[in-house]
Amino acid sequence: MPELNREDRKKILKERAKILARAPGIQDDGIQHVNIVEFLIDYDRYCIPMNYVREVYLIKDITKIPGTPEYVIGIINVRGQIFSVIDIKTFFNIPKRKGFSNLNKVIIIQNENMEFGIVADSIAGVKSVPLDKIVPPPLTIAESVRKYVKGITEDQLILLDADQMLTDKSIIVCEGADEKNR
Amino acid sequence: MNEKEIEFQKRLLATFKIEAEEHVKEMSADLLKMEENPPIHEQNQIIEKIFREAHSLKGAARAVNLLDIEKICHALETVFDSVKHKGFKLSEGKYDILHNAVDCIGRILVSPQKIEEIFELVRRIEELASGECTDENLTERCSQKFIEESLSTNAKEASTENKITDTAGAYINDDKRNDTNNVRQKDDSAERETTHVKVLRVAATKLDTLFFKAEEMLSLKQVSLLRAHELSRISAIFNDWDNKWSKAYSSVRKTFSLQNEIDSVKDKIKRSSADIDSLIEFLEWNNNYIKILEKEINDLAGCTKRDHRMISGMVDEFLEDVKKIIMMPFSSVLESFPKAVRDISRNQGKNVNLLIQGGEVEIDKRILEEIKDPLMHMVRNCIDHGIENTEVRVQKNKKPQGTISLSIHQTNSNQVEIVISDDGRGINVEKVKKAALKSGYTKKEDIDNMDDKEALSLIFQSDISTSPIITNISGRGLGLAIVREKAEKLGGKVNIESGINAGTTFRIILPLTLATFRGIIVRVADQKFAIPTISVEQVIRVNTNEIKEIEEKETVFVDGESVPLIKLSDVLCISSVNKNISKEIANSDYLHTVVISASNKCIAFSVDEVLDEQEVLVKNLGKQLVRVRNIAGATILGSGEIIPVINVYDLIQSAIRTPSSSVTKDIQRETTVGKRKMILIVEDSITSRMLLKNILESGGYNVKTAVDGIDGLSKLKMEEFDLVVSDVDMPRMNGFALTAKIRENKKLSEIPVILVTSLGSREDCERGIDVGASAYIVKSNFDQSDLLETVKRFI
């Protein structure tokens, strides 16, 4: 590579800075973008719209709650506030692959009425994806799961329907001693 | 009762004072505005306002029997009425009288005034209204009056002047008032300031966040306790090091001096000698270094302990004060009840009288808000199901008018009882049973076995209603279920008593304050749970021999009654994964059980360990877990660890349905695994002996005792022991001598010896170590866990 002179270098850097300074989400091409958080569970790549994510938290300790469905992993203490944490793979009834999995991160999602954490192996990062490149989920995905999937992004991430998950009644645990064992 | 009434009167008066002060303030401010001669339409508005102020003050004064104020207000009302309707003009002198009157009310609030003075005042106001009074003699009399007044006020003020100046200054921020008025205002407010506490109105939401934060302070207290404990533990570790080191150090020194001798003899290996010198130097340095570290840690541990004491004191006081703020009288929600009762009963063509007693009892505002609807529901139930129509009542020889009584009283320092009863038809138990069968809630044979009380409590189940028709008011069978759930969620309970035609009585027991209560922390398998102490009858150790089997179900005797014994892990469906823990049970012939009573039932639950009893702040499990079986919520410990809090009512329900595996079988299977350790206690005082024996036995050890050193030594020679716990001061042979003897004996020399003593000095401790004791516990800082932990370290 030939040596660049001072002026050229400056120019290149300026251009790069310009690209980097562009606000993500609203890009020049006029196509709408959505900010997402990408994460991995058991080698599957998921993502969820950023505006539903309250925070990402590293689990140190999780307390199991007896009597809850299997998909409820337990509760965690986030600065004095308690959140329940669910495993969406179990909730979707997707069999787990064998192999190493260290579910130690929690993505806390919320809307006005609901909030809970989704457990993840790792958080891949935050990015902006163009809305027009999101395609409907393939038919191979089970019906029970399709309900919670908005689509597949350009780079093959499963985009979860956060709104559906947060408003879905079946995710809420509400049972008393009276209802069970009738 | 009488005392309560007096108390109530007092409080009512206090409330009136606050209200009256506001009225007085408004009235004098408005009068001032009037004096400035604003445009006519504004004047009318102001007059209207003053008129209303005077009127409501009159009403309020009558309610608390302050007739003087009532009289003055009445007179004022007349004046303003004539101003309003007859176009009566107020001149300067007349304003003075009016101000005078208003101020006089203010003074009455502080202390009763002379009757003549008030009489005179009222007369003059009335003269004013009728227009008989001329301006001249008015001003004359007024000025005279004013002098008297200011004299008396000055005298009062003089004593407290310094204190007042600041606060009085703060009052003067109304820029509309001119200077002279300021002076008057100053007198006014100053006087008030000296006699009562100011009252602020704060939005409830602001207070709520304050309470929330205040309760969070509890975790601060717990954290500080935890830190203090951790530091003491580290100090204890240093103690161990001290013991070991002092032993090793002397032998190290000996070895070195020996080496030196050898060196000097042989004089060959000079290099090794230099090495040894540097090693010695390092050991010296190391010794000092660790000693300094030890001292610092000890100091820090002490400080932290003191800090914890201070923090916990402050937090407790703070919480107590905050709790007081949050208390509100029941009457604040019961106000709407009489009207509602009247409306509903009219609608149904019934004649019902509602009696409310104890509305003045104060309770946590949040509980009050939660319980309001359930209470209303129960009252509605009483009208709808309980009270009969007038004709039916007459037929039954009852008073035509039905009565529902709602009485509230405080039963102890942290509980209130709400009794709702009616004199209606009562609940037909047979009907309840039928309804229960129909809803499929219970089986036929179960119902046949029930006594009336149990059957009656079935009406708290959802879907069970005895009402043949569903009205818009009740009959769906959900209501009472909700009532019970609310009450239980708040940490209370609901009971019912009823007899046919004898009416129905509901008793709701509620805690006075919400959120924090005491909880017993237990361990089951590798999980911890908190059980509300209020529902725990007893925490007992049950000897496994005492467990009896009745119809293949295990029971234990608690206070002479046979109580079913169920494993908590079975009810909660937790499987014990950790085998070490079950081994612990195996080591003991005793079983830790928590006897819980709720819904008229009592069950003993076996747990692996009872860890602690502490204050517990219950939090929700998060929005997604609305209701979980057996779990009421969770609490956060000082360590940040979350612990689920047991819902005892659910637990009892679940326990009845859960087939529990046998506790004894578990133990029998596991006892073969480990043999129990044998400990000898040597102690001359019988009390201490019994105490030590008890503690060690509870820790799962076999214990034998000896009364002094000689007795102990002979026992040691006869039997095999794993450890000796000995006192120091004893007749015949003391603890030091005994230890020395043990160490001398070839067969016994390996037995760990723990000296427990009141001799706390360093020399004693060192002497103990010198003679070969393994540990030295000073009685003054001695508690159960200390001893057990020390013992555990050795065997």
Tab-separated table of N, CA and C in Angstrom, chain B residues 395-504:
chain	number	residue	atom	x	y	z
B	395	GLN	N	-92.753	-12.388	60.018
B	395	GLN	CA	-93.211	-13.766	60.203
B	395	GLN	C	-92.323	-14.528	61.188
B	396	LYS	N	-91.020	-14.235	61.085
B	396	LYS	CA	-90.061	-14.967	61.921
B	396	LYS	C	-89.945	-14.370	63.321
B	397	ASN	N	-90.817	-13.404	63.614
B	397	ASN	CA	-90.771	-12.738	64.912
B	397	ASN	C	-89.493	-11.959	65.149
B	398	LYS	N	-88.973	-11.420	64.058
B	398	LYS	CA	-87.797	-10.568	64.226
B	398	LYS	C	-88.219	-9.120	64.095
B	399	LYS	N	-87.332	-8.234	64.496
B	399	LYS	CA	-87.629	-6.815	64.292
B	399	LYS	C	-87.749	-6.562	62.790
B	400	PRO	N	-88.711	-5.766	62.376
B	400	PRO	CA	-88.852	-5.547	60.931
B	400	PRO	C	-87.595	-4.959	60.306
B	401	GLN	N	-86.881	-4.163	61.082
B	401	GLN	CA	-85.683	-3.558	60.528
B	401	GLN	C	-84.461	-4.454	60.766
B	402	GLY	N	-83.797	-4.821	59.687
B	402	GLY	CA	-82.592	-5.634	59.812
B	402	GLY	C	-81.420	-4.776	60.250
B	403	THR	N	-80.463	-5.389	60.906
B	403	THR	CA	-79.297	-4.624	61.353
B	403	THR	C	-78.016	-5.271	60.845
B	404	ILE	N	-77.177	-4.453	60.286
B	404	ILE	CA	-75.840	-4.914	59.916
B	404	ILE	C	-74.875	-4.123	60.767
B	405	SER	N	-74.039	-4.808	61.477
B	405	SER	CA	-73.102	-4.031	62.273
B	405	SER	C	-71.685	-4.282	61.783
B	406	LEU	N	-70.937	-3.201	61.769
B	406	LEU	CA	-69.565	-3.259	61.291
B	406	LEU	C	-68.731	-2.669	62.406
B	407	SER	N	-68.031	-3.520	63.099
B	407	SER	CA	-67.242	-2.952	64.193
B	407	SER	C	-65.783	-3.314	64.027
B	408	ILE	N	-64.980	-2.344	64.404
B	408	ILE	CA	-63.540	-2.482	64.203
B	408	ILE	C	-62.877	-2.252	65.534
B	409	HIS	N	-62.024	-3.145	65.926
B	409	HIS	CA	-61.203	-2.823	67.094
B	409	HIS	C	-59.823	-3.454	66.978
B	410	GLN	N	-58.922	-2.800	67.687
B	410	GLN	CA	-57.547	-3.262	67.641
B	410	GLN	C	-57.387	-4.359	68.674
B	411	THR	N	-56.935	-5.538	68.237
B	411	THR	CA	-56.846	-6.654	69.176
B	411	THR	C	-55.496	-6.708	69.864
B	412	ASN	N	-54.438	-6.376	69.148
B	412	ASN	CA	-53.148	-6.225	69.815
B	412	ASN	C	-52.330	-5.195	69.056
B	413	SER	N	-51.062	-5.100	69.411
B	413	SER	CA	-50.286	-3.978	68.878
B	413	SER	C	-50.178	-3.972	67.361
B	414	ASN	N	-50.353	-5.128	66.744
B	414	ASN	CA	-50.237	-5.094	65.285
B	414	ASN	C	-51.375	-5.831	64.585
B	415	GLN	N	-52.564	-5.790	65.172
B	415	GLN	CA	-53.680	-6.468	64.535
B	415	GLN	C	-54.990	-5.756	64.793
B	416	VAL	N	-55.825	-5.728	63.763
B	416	VAL	CA	-57.176	-5.239	63.990
B	416	VAL	C	-58.151	-6.326	63.584
B	417	GLU	N	-59.296	-6.283	64.217
B	417	GLU	CA	-60.328	-7.243	63.868
B	417	GLU	C	-61.528	-6.450	63.379
B	418	ILE	N	-62.022	-6.842	62.202
B	418	ILE	CA	-63.220	-6.208	61.672
B	418	ILE	C	-64.321	-7.257	61.755
B	419	VAL	N	-65.376	-6.925	62.436
B	419	VAL	CA	-66.476	-7.884	62.556
B	419	VAL	C	-67.667	-7.329	61.794
B	420	ILE	N	-68.107	-8.098	60.803
B	420	ILE	CA	-69.293	-7.697	60.063
B	420	ILE	C	-70.362	-8.719	60.366
B	421	SER	N	-71.455	-8.281	60.967
B	421	SER	CA	-72.473	-9.277	61.256
B	421	SER	C	-73.846	-8.738	60.894
B	422	ASP	N	-74.739	-9.678	60.557
B	422	ASP	CA	-76.115	-9.286	60.293
B	422	ASP	C	-77.030	-10.177	61.117
B	423	ASP	N	-78.267	-9.765	61.260
B	423	ASP	CA	-79.202	-10.599	62.025
B	423	ASP	C	-80.195	-11.259	61.064
B	424	GLY	N	-79.681	-11.633	59.918
B	424	GLY	CA	-80.545	-12.191	58.880
B	424	GLY	C	-80.731	-13.686	58.994
B	425	ARG	N	-80.905	-14.302	57.839
B	425	ARG	CA	-81.320	-15.704	57.859
B	425	ARG	C	-80.172	-16.673	58.117
B	426	GLY	N	-78.953	-16.201	58.026
B	426	GLY	CA	-77.837	-17.108	58.277
B	426	GLY	C	-77.535	-17.956	57.063
B	427	ILE	N	-76.505	-18.761	57.179
B	427	ILE	CA	-76.115	-19.583	56.034
B	427	ILE	C	-76.511	-21.031	56.294
B	428	ASN	N	-77.147	-21.614	55.311
B	428	ASN	CA	-77.560	-22.996	55.429
B	428	ASN	C	-76.406	-23.898	55.009
B	429	VAL	N	-75.867	-24.613	55.966
B	429	VAL	CA	-74.675	-25.417	55.707
B	429	VAL	C	-74.949	-26.478	54.640
B	430	GLU	N	-76.147	-27.055	54.703
B	430	GLU	CA	-76.484	-28.095	53.728
B	430	GLU	C	-76.438	-27.534	52.306
B	431	LYS	N	-76.922	-26.328	52.189
B	431	LYS	CA	-76.920	-25.677	50.880
B	431	LYS	C	-75.494	-25.472	50.386
B	432	VAL	N	-74.631	-25.079	51.311
B	432	VAL	CA	-73.230	-24.870	50.944
B	432	VAL	C	-72.631	-26.178	50.453
B	433	LYS	N	-72.927	-27.247	51.185
B	433	LYS	CA	-72.391	-28.554	50.807
B	433	LYS	C	-72.861	-28.933	49.412
B	434	LYS	N	-74.148	-28.706	49.179
B	434	LYS	CA	-74.699	-29.046	47.863
B	434	LYS	C	-74.008	-28.249	46.765
B	435	ALA	N	-73.850	-26.968	47.039
B	435	ALA	CA	-73.215	-26.103	46.038
B	435	ALA	C	-71.786	-26.555	45.768
B	436	ALA	N	-71.103	-26.968	46.835
B	436	ALA	CA	-69.723	-27.415	46.689
B	436	ALA	C	-69.665	-28.672	45.827
B	437	LEU	N	-70.627	-29.568	46.053
B	437	LEU	CA	-70.688	-30.792	45.260
B	437	LEU	C	-70.933	-30.463	43.801
B	438	LYS	N	-71.880	-29.561	43.620
B	438	LYS	CA	-72.294	-29.219	42.268
B	438	LYS	C	-71.140	-28.596	41.479
B	439	SER	N	-70.375	-27.777	42.146
B	439	SER	CA	-69.275	-27.118	41.436
B	439	SER	C	-68.126	-28.090	41.201
B	440	GLY	N	-68.227	-29.265	41.813
B	440	GLY	CA	-67.180	-30.255	41.607
B	440	GLY	C	-65.939	-29.970	42.412
B	441	TYR	N	-66.057	-29.092	43.380
B	441	TYR	CA	-64.879	-28.725	44.157
B	441	TYR	C	-64.464	-29.844	45.116
B	442	THR	N	-65.450	-30.475	45.705
B	442	THR	CA	-65.120	-31.519	46.673
B	442	THR	C	-65.860	-32.808	46.339
B	443	LYS	N	-65.342	-33.881	46.886
B	443	LYS	CA	-65.989	-35.181	46.663
B	443	LYS	C	-67.007	-35.419	47.762
B	444	LYS	N	-67.925	-36.327	47.450
B	444	LYS	CA	-69.037	-36.600	48.366
B	444	LYS	C	-68.520	-37.042	49.733
B	445	GLU	N	-67.574	-37.997	49.712
B	445	GLU	CA	-67.138	-38.558	51.000
B	445	GLU	C	-66.421	-37.501	51.844
B	446	ASP	N	-65.716	-36.595	51.179
B	446	ASP	CA	-65.051	-35.537	51.921
B	446	ASP	C	-66.066	-34.679	52.663
B	447	ILE	N	-67.128	-34.372	51.935
B	447	ILE	CA	-68.143	-33.500	52.519
B	447	ILE	C	-68.831	-34.167	53.696
B	448	ASP	N	-69.061	-35.440	53.547
B	448	ASP	CA	-69.720	-36.138	54.653
B	448	ASP	C	-68.864	-36.122	55.905
B	449	ASN	N	-67.566	-36.087	55.702
B	449	ASN	CA	-66.676	-36.095	56.861
B	449	ASN	C	-66.509	-34.732	57.510
B	450	MET	N	-66.966	-33.709	56.820
B	450	MET	CA	-66.709	-32.357	57.324
B	450	MET	C	-67.617	-32.000	58.496
B	451	ASP	N	-67.060	-31.253	59.432
B	451	ASP	CA	-67.972	-30.691	60.424
B	451	ASP	C	-68.521	-29.380	59.868
B	452	ASP	N	-69.458	-28.811	60.583
B	452	ASP	CA	-70.137	-27.633	60.049
B	452	ASP	C	-69.177	-26.475	59.794
B	453	LYS	N	-68.200	-26.360	60.694
B	453	LYS	CA	-67.286	-25.235	60.571
B	453	LYS	C	-66.496	-25.322	59.269
B	454	GLU	N	-65.998	-26.529	59.009
B	454	GLU	CA	-65.238	-26.718	57.776
B	454	GLU	C	-66.114	-26.491	56.555
B	455	ALA	N	-67.328	-27.034	56.648
B	455	ALA	CA	-68.235	-26.909	55.510
B	455	ALA	C	-68.550	-25.441	55.239
B	456	LEU	N	-68.714	-24.721	56.330
B	456	LEU	CA	-69.058	-23.310	56.194
B	456	LEU	C	-67.937	-22.551	55.493
B	457	SER	N	-66.715	-22.954	55.796
B	457	SER	CA	-65.603	-22.213	55.190
B	457	SER	C	-65.477	-22.516	53.699
B	458	LEU	N	-66.256	-23.480	53.226
B	458	LEU	CA	-66.268	-23.754	51.777
B	458	LEU	C	-66.759	-22.555	50.978
B	459	ILE	N	-67.571	-21.721	51.616
B	459	ILE	CA	-68.115	-20.612	50.834
B	459	ILE	C	-67.049	-19.615	50.413
B	460	PHE	N	-65.845	-19.792	50.959
B	460	PHE	CA	-64.767	-18.916	50.506
B	460	PHE	C	-64.150	-19.397	49.202
B	461	GLN	N	-64.537	-20.607	48.781
B	461	GLN	CA	-64.004	-21.096	47.509
B	461	GLN	C	-64.730	-20.386	46.369
B	462	SER	N	-63.997	-20.215	45.290
B	462	SER	CA	-64.675	-19.580	44.173
B	462	SER	C	-65.637	-20.587	43.561
B	463	ASP	N	-66.575	-20.102	42.844
B	463	ASP	CA	-67.610	-20.907	42.171
B	463	ASP	C	-68.640	-21.493	43.127
B	464	ILE	N	-68.512	-21.231	44.390
B	464	ILE	CA	-69.533	-21.776	45.280
B	464	ILE	C	-70.402	-20.642	45.796
B	465	SER	N	-71.656	-20.683	45.428
B	465	SER	CA	-72.579	-19.680	45.934
B	465	SER	C	-73.868	-20.376	46.309
B	466	THR	N	-74.420	-19.967	47.422
B	466	THR	CA	-75.667	-20.598	47.838
B	466	THR	C	-76.862	-19.896	47.216
B	467	SER	N	-76.577	-18.773	46.604
B	467	SER	CA	-77.678	-18.011	46.058
B	467	SER	C	-78.202	-18.669	44.786
B	468	PRO	N	-79.509	-18.913	44.729
B	468	PRO	CA	-80.051	-19.569	43.539
B	468	PRO	C	-80.019	-18.665	42.314
B	469	ILE	N	-80.090	-17.364	42.535
B	469	ILE	CA	-80.065	-16.480	41.372
B	469	ILE	C	-78.863	-15.549	41.415
B	470	ILE	N	-78.417	-15.218	40.215
B	470	ILE	CA	-77.323	-14.255	40.140
B	470	ILE	C	-77.932	-12.872	39.990
B	471	THR	N	-77.678	-12.027	40.936
B	471	THR	CA	-78.160	-10.655	40.803
B	471	THR	C	-76.978	-9.797	40.382
B	472	ASN	N	-77.255	-8.540	40.121
B	472	ASN	CA	-76.127	-7.687	39.752
B	472	ASN	C	-75.265	-7.364	40.966
B	473	ILE	N	-75.746	-7.715	42.119
B	473	ILE	CA	-74.986	-7.397	43.317
B	473	ILE	C	-74.133	-8.576	43.770
B	474	SER	N	-74.718	-9.748	43.801
B	474	SER	CA	-73.924	-10.888	44.242
B	474	SER	C	-74.570	-12.179	43.783
B	475	GLY	N	-73.927	-13.262	44.081
B	475	GLY	CA	-74.488	-14.565	43.741
B	475	GLY	C	-73.608	-15.366	42.808
B	476	ARG	N	-72.545	-14.757	42.323
B	476	ARG	CA	-71.693	-15.490	41.398
B	476	ARG	C	-70.723	-16.406	42.113
B	477	GLY	N	-70.598	-16.217	43.387
B	477	GLY	CA	-69.722	-17.099	44.136
B	477	GLY	C	-68.262	-16.694	44.082
B	478	LEU	N	-68.005	-15.562	43.467
B	478	LEU	CA	-66.609	-15.122	43.381
B	478	LEU	C	-66.228	-14.234	44.554
B	479	GLY	N	-67.233	-13.487	45.004
B	479	GLY	CA	-66.990	-12.415	45.968
B	479	GLY	C	-66.185	-12.825	47.180
B	480	LEU	N	-66.663	-13.845	47.874
B	480	LEU	CA	-65.992	-14.195	49.122
B	480	LEU	C	-64.600	-14.756	48.870
B	481	ALA	N	-64.453	-15.399	47.730
B	481	ALA	CA	-63.115	-15.901	47.388
B	481	ALA	C	-62.148	-14.737	47.267
B	482	ILE	N	-62.651	-13.676	46.633
B	482	ILE	CA	-61.800	-12.496	46.477
B	482	ILE	C	-61.519	-11.855	47.832
B	483	VAL	N	-62.549	-11.800	48.659
B	483	VAL	CA	-62.380	-11.217	49.983
B	483	VAL	C	-61.277	-11.941	50.741
B	484	ARG	N	-61.351	-13.273	50.690
B	484	ARG	CA	-60.357	-14.022	51.443
B	484	ARG	C	-58.961	-13.829	50.851
B	485	GLU	N	-58.919	-13.834	49.534
B	485	GLU	CA	-57.617	-13.683	48.912
B	485	GLU	C	-56.977	-12.341	49.264
B	486	LYS	N	-57.804	-11.287	49.230
B	486	LYS	CA	-57.295	-9.955	49.588
B	486	LYS	C	-56.764	-9.957	51.006
B	487	ALA	N	-57.596	-10.509	51.902
B	487	ALA	CA	-57.210	-10.490	53.310
B	487	ALA	C	-55.919	-11.269	53.524
B	488	GLU	N	-55.817	-12.414	52.862
B	488	GLU	CA	-54.627	-13.240	53.058
B	488	GLU	C	-53.407	-12.596	52.443
B	489	LYS	N	-53.627	-11.948	51.331
B	489	LYS	CA	-52.511	-11.278	50.678
B	489	LYS	C	-51.951	-10.178	51.583
B	490	LEU	N	-52.838	-9.572	52.337
B	490	LEU	CA	-52.417	-8.519	53.252
B	490	LEU	C	-51.856	-9.103	54.539
B	491	GLY	N	-51.842	-10.429	54.628
B	491	GLY	CA	-51.323	-11.068	55.824
B	491	GLY	C	-52.367	-11.227	56.909
B	492	GLY	N	-53.625	-11.285	56.526
B	492	GLY	CA	-54.684	-11.444	57.512
B	492	GLY	C	-55.457	-12.723	57.283
B	493	LYS	N	-56.570	-12.866	57.960
B	493	LYS	CA	-57.410	-14.033	57.743
B	493	LYS	C	-58.885	-13.666	57.865
B	494	VAL	N	-59.708	-14.540	57.367
B	494	VAL	CA	-61.147	-14.328	57.445
B	494	VAL	C	-61.787	-15.559	58.072
B	495	ASN	N	-62.685	-15.334	59.004
B	495	ASN	CA	-63.441	-16.437	59.604
B	495	ASN	C	-64.909	-16.167	59.431
B	496	ILE	N	-65.693	-17.229	59.539
B	496	ILE	CA	-67.128	-17.046	59.423
B	496	ILE	C	-67.837	-17.866	60.488
B	497	GLU	N	-68.895	-17.275	61.034
B	497	GLU	CA	-69.752	-18.011	61.955
B	497	GLU	C	-71.169	-17.755	61.493
B	498	SER	N	-71.972	-18.793	61.524
B	498	SER	CA	-73.339	-18.569	61.095
B	498	SER	C	-74.246	-19.660	61.641
B	499	GLY	N	-75.465	-19.282	61.843
B	499	GLY	CA	-76.463	-20.272	62.246
B	499	GLY	C	-77.750	-19.914	61.540
B	500	ILE	N	-78.557	-20.919	61.234
B	500	ILE	CA	-79.787	-20.629	60.504
B	500	ILE	C	-80.661	-19.702	61.334
B	501	ASN	N	-81.082	-18.641	60.694
B	501	ASN	CA	-81.894	-17.595	61.306
B	501	ASN	C	-81.207	-16.835	62.431
B	502	ALA	N	-79.954	-17.154	62.668
B	502	ALA	CA	-79.264	-16.430	63.737
B	502	ALA	C	-78.273	-15.430	63.169
B	503	GLY	N	-78.330	-15.241	61.851
B	503	GLY	CA	-77.434	-14.258	61.253
B	503	GLY	C	-76.067	-14.830	60.948
B	504	THR	N	-75.260	-13.999	60.352
B	504	THR	CA	-73.926	-14.437	59.933
B	504	THR	C	-72.917	-13.425	60.434
